[in-house]
């Protein structure tokens, strides 16, 4: 038997977290600073006293030393740049879309870095779908079976697919408030072929927010579909379908997101190469 | 208990509310509202895959039923001991296959309801392997659809019509 009914709607994800006022976070710099520890350097650095006017030369960059360590660093960077060159070349070779694919249904696309926005106006309503390609590629399912032949390994490697959470905003003519629906792709779809019983996408949360995204609040009531009456859930899904957000849209969004993610990845590699090369 | 609809395909646009409305009527007529039921809409490729695995028939079809309670007598309502067993199972609707078969003067959701009624009868132990078994199933489908026709103003006929 297919285990549909054992598969309760998923617990709330974190998609909305990114679009709301974020809770205060601990200072990031702590993560980036080395933990305090005793210095184990062997060259008498500990003799430097606080407040001493004399700064030890060991902390300054030096010219090439006799042991060749400076040369090693340069060689490492050179190898890094060569690796990046090869990687960029390979990625461009497998790039499916040189320009971003179009969405059917009259959606207009705006891209700002890793965030994309699709806008459509239907019967006096403005429908906006936003998603961010960062962290949108789910981990690939890996079975226990090893490839029998090495040459097949490359063929068996699954294509990376970007399945971002996406947020649908519906604003009526009066523009007073936005109905916001937080939508997700099922997490177990990629790489698993056995008896998929999840919808192609699902609604996780629904709330009213200000039409101005910067005013979105956590204090607005949020309807969680986890324990929602299924009849109401079906009305919400039909509501979205009537506005062009259906399974076909969800498929096209995956294609768009995957193309955007790949483009941004290649740009990142190129930036990384330029950074490593720069003096 | 819950009727859960899933739409796993992209080929045929499906509106859930009209489908739910019809299946809820069918559940009511059969007296199984207190049981969970899953109805899953799939395309030809998906239902052919299931048909091959579970029935060794490598062709797409209109409906497959996966009963939670097996070996029920025809029309027997399960009497579970535990709340979690108030479940009839899942009906897989091959919506692409159905849309290819239906006639233009028919309402697509009505045809889905006829097909789901057939699947639901299978979940309740009805079969149509012999003429005697078919007679029982045909009569049950007819009874259910008669009530659905009254409520929806339709003239639907059982899917198993003319099997023998």
JSON list of N, CA, C and O in Angstrom, two decimals, chain A residues 122-150:
[
{"chain": "A", "resi": 122, "resn": "UNK", "atom": "N", "xyz": [-3.27, 39.77, -12.85]},
{"chain": "A", "resi": 122, "resn": "UNK", "atom": "CA", "xyz": [-4.44, 39.05, -13.37]},
{"chain": "A", "resi": 122, "resn": "UNK", "atom": "C", "xyz": [-5.70, 39.63, -12.74]},
{"chain": "A", "resi": 122, "resn": "UNK", "atom": "O", "xyz": [-5.82, 39.66, -11.51]},
{"chain": "A", "resi": 123, "resn": "UNK", "atom": "N", "xyz": [-6.60, 40.08, -13.57]},
{"chain": "A", "resi": 123, "resn": "UNK", "atom": "CA", "xyz": [-7.92, 40.55, -13.13]},
{"chain": "A", "resi": 123, "resn": "UNK", "atom": "C", "xyz": [-7.81, 41.49, -11.92]},
{"chain": "A", "resi": 123, "resn": "UNK", "atom": "O", "xyz": [-8.47, 41.29, -10.89]},
{"chain": "A", "resi": 124, "resn": "UNK", "atom": "N", "xyz": [-6.98, 42.48, -12.04]},
{"chain": "A", "resi": 124, "resn": "UNK", "atom": "CA", "xyz": [-6.85, 43.47, -10.97]},
{"chain": "A", "resi": 124, "resn": "UNK", "atom": "C", "xyz": [-6.01, 43.04, -9.79]},
{"chain": "A", "resi": 124, "resn": "UNK", "atom": "O", "xyz": [-5.84, 43.80, -8.84]},
{"chain": "A", "resi": 125, "resn": "UNK", "atom": "N", "xyz": [-5.49, 41.85, -9.83]},
{"chain": "A", "resi": 125, "resn": "UNK", "atom": "CA", "xyz": [-4.63, 41.39, -8.73]},
{"chain": "A", "resi": 125, "resn": "UNK", "atom": "C", "xyz": [-3.17, 41.38, -9.17]},
{"chain": "A", "resi": 125, "resn": "UNK", "atom": "O", "xyz": [-2.88, 41.11, -10.34]},
{"chain": "A", "resi": 126, "resn": "UNK", "atom": "N", "xyz": [-2.30, 41.66, -8.21]},
{"chain": "A", "resi": 126, "resn": "UNK", "atom": "CA", "xyz": [-0.87, 41.55, -8.50]},
{"chain": "A", "resi": 126, "resn": "UNK", "atom": "C", "xyz": [-0.36, 40.29, -7.78]},
{"chain": "A", "resi": 126, "resn": "UNK", "atom": "O", "xyz": [-0.52, 40.16, -6.57]},
{"chain": "A", "resi": 127, "resn": "UNK", "atom": "N", "xyz": [0.22, 39.41, -8.55]},
{"chain": "A", "resi": 127, "resn": "UNK", "atom": "CA", "xyz": [0.75, 38.18, -7.96]},
{"chain": "A", "resi": 127, "resn": "UNK", "atom": "C", "xyz": [2.26, 38.20, -8.10]},
{"chain": "A", "resi": 127, "resn": "UNK", "atom": "O", "xyz": [2.79, 38.41, -9.19]},
{"chain": "A", "resi": 128, "resn": "UNK", "atom": "N", "xyz": [2.93, 38.04, -6.98]},
{"chain": "A", "resi": 128, "resn": "UNK", "atom": "CA", "xyz": [4.40, 38.06, -6.98]},
{"chain": "A", "resi": 128, "resn": "UNK", "atom": "C", "xyz": [4.91, 36.77, -6.36]},
{"chain": "A", "resi": 128, "resn": "UNK", "atom": "O", "xyz": [4.45, 36.34, -5.30]},
{"chain": "A", "resi": 129, "resn": "UNK", "atom": "N", "xyz": [5.85, 36.16, -7.04]},
{"chain": "A", "resi": 129, "resn": "UNK", "atom": "CA", "xyz": [6.48, 34.95, -6.51]},
{"chain": "A", "resi": 129, "resn": "UNK", "atom": "C", "xyz": [7.97, 35.24, -6.34]},
{"chain": "A", "resi": 129, "resn": "UNK", "atom": "O", "xyz": [8.63, 35.67, -7.29]},
{"chain": "A", "resi": 130, "resn": "UNK", "atom": "N", "xyz": [8.47, 35.07, -5.13]},
{"chain": "A", "resi": 130, "resn": "UNK", "atom": "CA", "xyz": [9.90, 35.32, -4.91]},
{"chain": "A", "resi": 130, "resn": "UNK", "atom": "C", "xyz": [10.59, 34.05, -4.41]},
{"chain": "A", "resi": 130, "resn": "UNK", "atom": "O", "xyz": [9.99, 33.24, -3.69]},
{"chain": "A", "resi": 131, "resn": "UNK", "atom": "N", "xyz": [11.82, 33.90, -4.82]},
{"chain": "A", "resi": 131, "resn": "UNK", "atom": "CA", "xyz": [12.62, 32.78, -4.31]},
{"chain": "A", "resi": 131, "resn": "UNK", "atom": "C", "xyz": [14.09, 33.16, -4.34]},
{"chain": "A", "resi": 131, "resn": "UNK", "atom": "O", "xyz": [14.49, 34.10, -5.03]},
{"chain": "A", "resi": 132, "resn": "UNK", "atom": "N", "xyz": [14.87, 32.45, -3.55]},
{"chain": "A", "resi": 132, "resn": "UNK", "atom": "CA", "xyz": [16.30, 32.71, -3.46]},
{"chain": "A", "resi": 132, "resn": "UNK", "atom": "C", "xyz": [17.03, 31.40, -3.74]},
{"chain": "A", "resi": 132, "resn": "UNK", "atom": "O", "xyz": [16.69, 30.37, -3.17]},
{"chain": "A", "resi": 133, "resn": "UNK", "atom": "N", "xyz": [18.01, 31.46, -4.62]},
{"chain": "A", "resi": 133, "resn": "UNK", "atom": "CA", "xyz": [18.66, 30.21, -5.04]},
{"chain": "A", "resi": 133, "resn": "UNK", "atom": "C", "xyz": [19.73, 29.73, -4.04]},
{"chain": "A", "resi": 133, "resn": "UNK", "atom": "O", "xyz": [20.23, 28.61, -4.17]},
{"chain": "A", "resi": 134, "resn": "UNK", "atom": "N", "xyz": [20.06, 30.56, -3.07]},
{"chain": "A", "resi": 134, "resn": "UNK", "atom": "CA", "xyz": [21.04, 30.09, -2.07]},
{"chain": "A", "resi": 134, "resn": "UNK", "atom": "C", "xyz": [20.49, 28.89, -1.31]},
{"chain": "A", "resi": 134, "resn": "UNK", "atom": "O", "xyz": [19.33, 28.89, -0.88]},
{"chain": "A", "resi": 135, "resn": "UNK", "atom": "N", "xyz": [21.31, 27.91, -1.12]},
{"chain": "A", "resi": 135, "resn": "UNK", "atom": "CA", "xyz": [20.93, 26.68, -0.39]},
{"chain": "A", "resi": 135, "resn": "UNK", "atom": "C", "xyz": [19.67, 26.03, -0.95]},
{"chain": "A", "resi": 135, "resn": "UNK", "atom": "O", "xyz": [18.83, 25.53, -0.21]},
{"chain": "A", "resi": 136, "resn": "UNK", "atom": "N", "xyz": [19.52, 26.07, -2.26]},
{"chain": "A", "resi": 136, "resn": "UNK", "atom": "CA", "xyz": [18.29, 25.53, -2.85]},
{"chain": "A", "resi": 136, "resn": "UNK", "atom": "C", "xyz": [18.49, 24.16, -3.50]},
{"chain": "A", "resi": 136, "resn": "UNK", "atom": "O", "xyz": [17.55, 23.61, -4.07]},
{"chain": "A", "resi": 137, "resn": "UNK", "atom": "N", "xyz": [19.70, 23.64, -3.42]},
{"chain": "A", "resi": 137, "resn": "UNK", "atom": "CA", "xyz": [19.93, 22.31, -3.99]},
{"chain": "A", "resi": 137, "resn": "UNK", "atom": "C", "xyz": [19.93, 21.29, -2.86]},
{"chain": "A", "resi": 137, "resn": "UNK", "atom": "O", "xyz": [20.81, 21.32, -2.00]},
{"chain": "A", "resi": 138, "resn": "UNK", "atom": "N", "xyz": [18.93, 20.42, -2.83]},
{"chain": "A", "resi": 138, "resn": "UNK", "atom": "CA", "xyz": [18.88, 19.45, -1.73]},
{"chain": "A", "resi": 138, "resn": "UNK", "atom": "C", "xyz": [19.99, 18.43, -1.86]},
{"chain": "A", "resi": 138, "resn": "UNK", "atom": "O", "xyz": [20.46, 18.17, -2.98]},
{"chain": "A", "resi": 139, "resn": "UNK", "atom": "N", "xyz": [20.43, 17.86, -0.74]},
{"chain": "A", "resi": 139, "resn": "UNK", "atom": "CA", "xyz": [21.47, 16.84, -0.83]},
{"chain": "A", "resi": 139, "resn": "UNK", "atom": "C", "xyz": [20.99, 15.67, -1.67]},
{"chain": "A", "resi": 139, "resn": "UNK", "atom": "O", "xyz": [19.82, 15.30, -1.61]},
{"chain": "A", "resi": 140, "resn": "UNK", "atom": "N", "xyz": [21.89, 15.13, -2.44]},
{"chain": "A", "resi": 140, "resn": "UNK", "atom": "CA", "xyz": [21.51, 14.05, -3.35]},
{"chain": "A", "resi": 140, "resn": "UNK", "atom": "C", "xyz": [21.38, 12.76, -2.57]},
{"chain": "A", "resi": 140, "resn": "UNK", "atom": "O", "xyz": [22.22, 12.44, -1.75]},
{"chain": "A", "resi": 141, "resn": "UNK", "atom": "N", "xyz": [20.31, 12.03, -2.88]},
{"chain": "A", "resi": 141, "resn": "UNK", "atom": "CA", "xyz": [20.11, 10.73, -2.24]},
{"chain": "A", "resi": 141, "resn": "UNK", "atom": "C", "xyz": [21.17, 9.78, -2.76]},
{"chain": "A", "resi": 141, "resn": "UNK", "atom": "O", "xyz": [21.36, 9.64, -3.96]},
{"chain": "A", "resi": 142, "resn": "UNK", "atom": "N", "xyz": [21.87, 9.11, -1.86]},
{"chain": "A", "resi": 142, "resn": "UNK", "atom": "CA", "xyz": [22.87, 8.15, -2.33]},
{"chain": "A", "resi": 142, "resn": "UNK", "atom": "C", "xyz": [22.51, 6.77, -1.82]},
{"chain": "A", "resi": 142, "resn": "UNK", "atom": "O", "xyz": [22.41, 6.53, -0.63]},
{"chain": "A", "resi": 143, "resn": "UNK", "atom": "N", "xyz": [22.32, 5.87, -2.75]},
{"chain": "A", "resi": 143, "resn": "UNK", "atom": "CA", "xyz": [22.00, 4.50, -2.38]},
{"chain": "A", "resi": 143, "resn": "UNK", "atom": "C", "xyz": [23.24, 3.77, -1.92]},
{"chain": "A", "resi": 143, "resn": "UNK", "atom": "O", "xyz": [24.35, 4.29, -1.99]},
{"chain": "A", "resi": 144, "resn": "UNK", "atom": "N", "xyz": [23.06, 2.55, -1.47]},
{"chain": "A", "resi": 144, "resn": "UNK", "atom": "CA", "xyz": [24.20, 1.80, -0.97]},
{"chain": "A", "resi": 144, "resn": "UNK", "atom": "C", "xyz": [25.01, 1.16, -2.08]},
{"chain": "A", "resi": 144, "resn": "UNK", "atom": "O", "xyz": [26.16, 0.83, -1.93]},
{"chain": "A", "resi": 145, "resn": "UNK", "atom": "N", "xyz": [24.35, 1.00, -3.23]},
{"chain": "A", "resi": 145, "resn": "UNK", "atom": "CA", "xyz": [25.03, 0.28, -4.30]},
{"chain": "A", "resi": 145, "resn": "UNK", "atom": "C", "xyz": [26.12, 1.15, -4.93]},
{"chain": "A", "resi": 145, "resn": "UNK", "atom": "O", "xyz": [25.90, 2.31, -5.27]},
{"chain": "A", "resi": 146, "resn": "UNK", "atom": "N", "xyz": [27.27, 0.54, -5.10]},
{"chain": "A", "resi": 146, "resn": "UNK", "atom": "CA", "xyz": [28.38, 1.22, -5.75]},
{"chain": "A", "resi": 146, "resn": "UNK", "atom": "C", "xyz": [28.24, 1.01, -7.26]},
{"chain": "A", "resi": 146, "resn": "UNK", "atom": "O", "xyz": [27.78, -0.02, -7.70]},
{"chain": "A", "resi": 147, "resn": "UNK", "atom": "N", "xyz": [28.66, 2.00, -8.04]},
{"chain": "A", "resi": 147, "resn": "UNK", "atom": "CA", "xyz": [28.64, 1.76, -9.48]},
{"chain": "A", "resi": 147, "resn": "UNK", "atom": "C", "xyz": [29.56, 0.60, -9.85]},
{"chain": "A", "resi": 147, "resn": "UNK", "atom": "O", "xyz": [30.67, 0.50, -9.33]},
{"chain": "A", "resi": 148, "resn": "UNK", "atom": "N", "xyz": [29.08, -0.27, -10.72]},
{"chain": "A", "resi": 148, "resn": "UNK", "atom": "CA", "xyz": [29.85, -1.47, -11.01]},
{"chain": "A", "resi": 148, "resn": "UNK", "atom": "C", "xyz": [31.07, -1.15, -11.87]},
{"chain": "A", "resi": 148, "resn": "UNK", "atom": "O", "xyz": [32.10, -1.79, -11.75]},
{"chain": "A", "resi": 149, "resn": "UNK", "atom": "N", "xyz": [30.96, -0.17, -12.74]},
{"chain": "A", "resi": 149, "resn": "UNK", "atom": "CA", "xyz": [32.10, 0.18, -13.57]},
{"chain": "A", "resi": 149, "resn": "UNK", "atom": "C", "xyz": [32.41, 1.65, -13.38]},
{"chain": "A", "resi": 149, "resn": "UNK", "atom": "O", "xyz": [31.53, 2.49, -13.32]},
{"chain": "A", "resi": 150, "resn": "UNK", "atom": "N", "xyz": [33.70, 1.91, -13.36]},
{"chain": "A", "resi": 150, "resn": "UNK", "atom": "CA", "xyz": [34.12, 3.27, -13.07]},
{"chain": "A", "resi": 150, "resn": "UNK", "atom": "C", "xyz": [33.64, 4.27, -14.12]},
{"chain": "A", "resi": 150, "resn": "UNK", "atom": "O", "xyz": [33.25, 5.38, -13.83]}
]
